[in-house]
Amino acid sequence: MATENTENDQELDETTLEANANGEQLIIDEAPVEDLLRDEVAKEKDKFIRLFAEFENYKKRTAKERIDQFKTANQDVLQALLPVMDDFDRALAEISKSGDEALVRGVELIHEKLKGILAQKGLEVVEVRSGDAFNADYAEAITQIPAPTPELKGKIVDVIEKGYKLGDKIIRYPKVVTGQ
């Protein structure tokens, strides 16, 4: 009897039993079942890999959006402070005409402190000077005047208002006068 069971076990290893509707066991070939299982595992593995890749892309995208949001989170506050910076620049120019060195030095210290704090938050001045070629991507021309010299034709003649950028994004374009 023991030898018959081992022979039957060997036969079962090579084939699979399946019960039909009457409860009888039918012997079917194991190869198609293995192929079906391999195909099913391959499909599930493909779905898993795609889902994992989609999740990784989602994580990267949200991390980038979060970093961008942190970079520009202070944009509204910094834009509100830009007129104050302009007023400081004008005040410093007028106070320096007075000749009172202590007053000039005091206002310069406050001005530098404010500029330093804003620079720590990522605010930078957009550098444009008189004589630079006009580029509409980096400056806003508010008017054109006849060029005082031929070399200033099509170039910046005067900078009316400084421009500022936060990181790589310009939050206020410099306002310039161009020569025609």
mmCIF file of C-alpha atoms in Angstrom, residues 4-65:
data_model
loop_
_atom_site.group_PDB
_atom_site.id
_atom_site.type_symbol
_atom_site.label_atom_id
_atom_site.label_comp_id
_atom_site.label_asym_id
_atom_site.label_seq_id
_atom_site.Cartn_x
_atom_site.Cartn_y
_atom_site.Cartn_z
ATOM 1 C CA GLU A 4 1.100 2.495 -4.279
ATOM 2 C CA ASN A 5 0.819 5.872 -2.496
ATOM 3 C CA THR A 6 4.298 6.948 -3.604
ATOM 4 C CA GLU A 7 3.485 5.972 -7.172
ATOM 5 C CA ASN A 8 0.230 7.934 -6.967
ATOM 6 C CA ASP A 9 2.105 10.907 -5.436
ATOM 7 C CA GLN A 10 4.512 10.861 -8.370
ATOM 8 C CA GLU A 11 1.592 10.835 -10.774
ATOM 9 C CA LEU A 12 0.018 13.773 -8.902
ATOM 10 C CA ASP A 13 3.271 15.719 -9.169
ATOM 11 C CA GLU A 14 3.080 15.413 -12.926
ATOM 12 C CA THR A 15 -0.645 16.175 -13.166
ATOM 13 C CA THR A 16 -3.227 18.217 -11.325
ATOM 14 C CA LEU A 17 -6.577 16.996 -10.045
ATOM 15 C CA GLU A 18 -9.640 19.081 -10.610
ATOM 16 C CA ALA A 19 -13.131 18.394 -9.286
ATOM 17 C CA ASN A 20 -15.987 18.566 -11.746
ATOM 18 C CA ALA A 21 -19.578 19.471 -10.936
ATOM 19 C CA ASN A 22 -20.349 15.924 -9.707
ATOM 20 C CA GLY A 23 -17.396 15.915 -7.334
ATOM 21 C CA GLU A 24 -15.421 13.509 -9.504
ATOM 22 C CA GLN A 25 -11.745 14.258 -9.921
ATOM 23 C CA LEU A 26 -10.509 14.838 -13.423
ATOM 24 C CA ILE A 27 -6.846 14.693 -14.329
ATOM 25 C CA ILE A 28 -5.653 17.607 -16.442
ATOM 26 C CA ASP A 29 -2.211 18.371 -17.810
ATOM 27 C CA GLU A 30 -0.114 20.594 -15.530
ATOM 28 C CA ALA A 31 1.685 22.489 -18.326
ATOM 29 C CA PRO A 32 -1.255 24.712 -19.416
ATOM 30 C CA VAL A 33 -1.988 25.554 -15.771
ATOM 31 C CA GLU A 34 1.615 26.588 -15.216
ATOM 32 C CA ASP A 35 1.507 28.722 -18.365
ATOM 33 C CA LEU A 36 -1.717 30.349 -17.170
ATOM 34 C CA LEU A 37 -0.212 31.016 -13.766
ATOM 35 C CA ARG A 38 2.970 32.450 -15.306
ATOM 36 C CA ASP A 39 0.882 34.738 -17.522
ATOM 37 C CA GLU A 40 -1.200 35.844 -14.527
ATOM 38 C CA VAL A 41 1.927 36.508 -12.443
ATOM 39 C CA ALA A 42 3.475 38.447 -15.353
ATOM 40 C CA LYS A 43 0.328 40.582 -15.689
ATOM 41 C CA GLU A 44 0.242 41.298 -11.960
ATOM 42 C CA LYS A 45 3.958 42.087 -11.942
ATOM 43 C CA ASP A 46 3.488 44.499 -14.857
ATOM 44 C CA LYS A 47 0.590 46.199 -13.060
ATOM 45 C CA PHE A 48 2.697 46.479 -9.914
ATOM 46 C CA ILE A 49 5.677 47.961 -11.773
ATOM 47 C CA ARG A 50 3.454 50.500 -13.542
ATOM 48 C CA LEU A 51 1.741 51.451 -10.304
ATOM 49 C CA PHE A 52 5.086 51.787 -8.537
ATOM 50 C CA ALA A 53 6.469 53.969 -11.358
ATOM 51 C CA GLU A 54 3.343 56.139 -11.279
ATOM 52 C CA PHE A 55 3.683 56.565 -7.521
ATOM 53 C CA GLU A 56 7.375 57.494 -7.844
ATOM 54 C CA ASN A 57 6.483 60.119 -10.466
ATOM 55 C CA TYR A 58 3.766 61.456 -8.157
ATOM 56 C CA LYS A 59 6.251 61.753 -5.283
ATOM 57 C CA LYS A 60 8.786 63.584 -7.471
ATOM 58 C CA ARG A 61 6.139 65.931 -8.857
ATOM 59 C CA THR A 62 4.718 66.817 -5.439
ATOM 60 C CA ALA A 63 8.208 67.312 -3.986
ATOM 61 C CA LYS A 64 9.053 69.703 -6.839
ATOM 62 C CA GLU A 65 5.767 71.564 -6.375
#
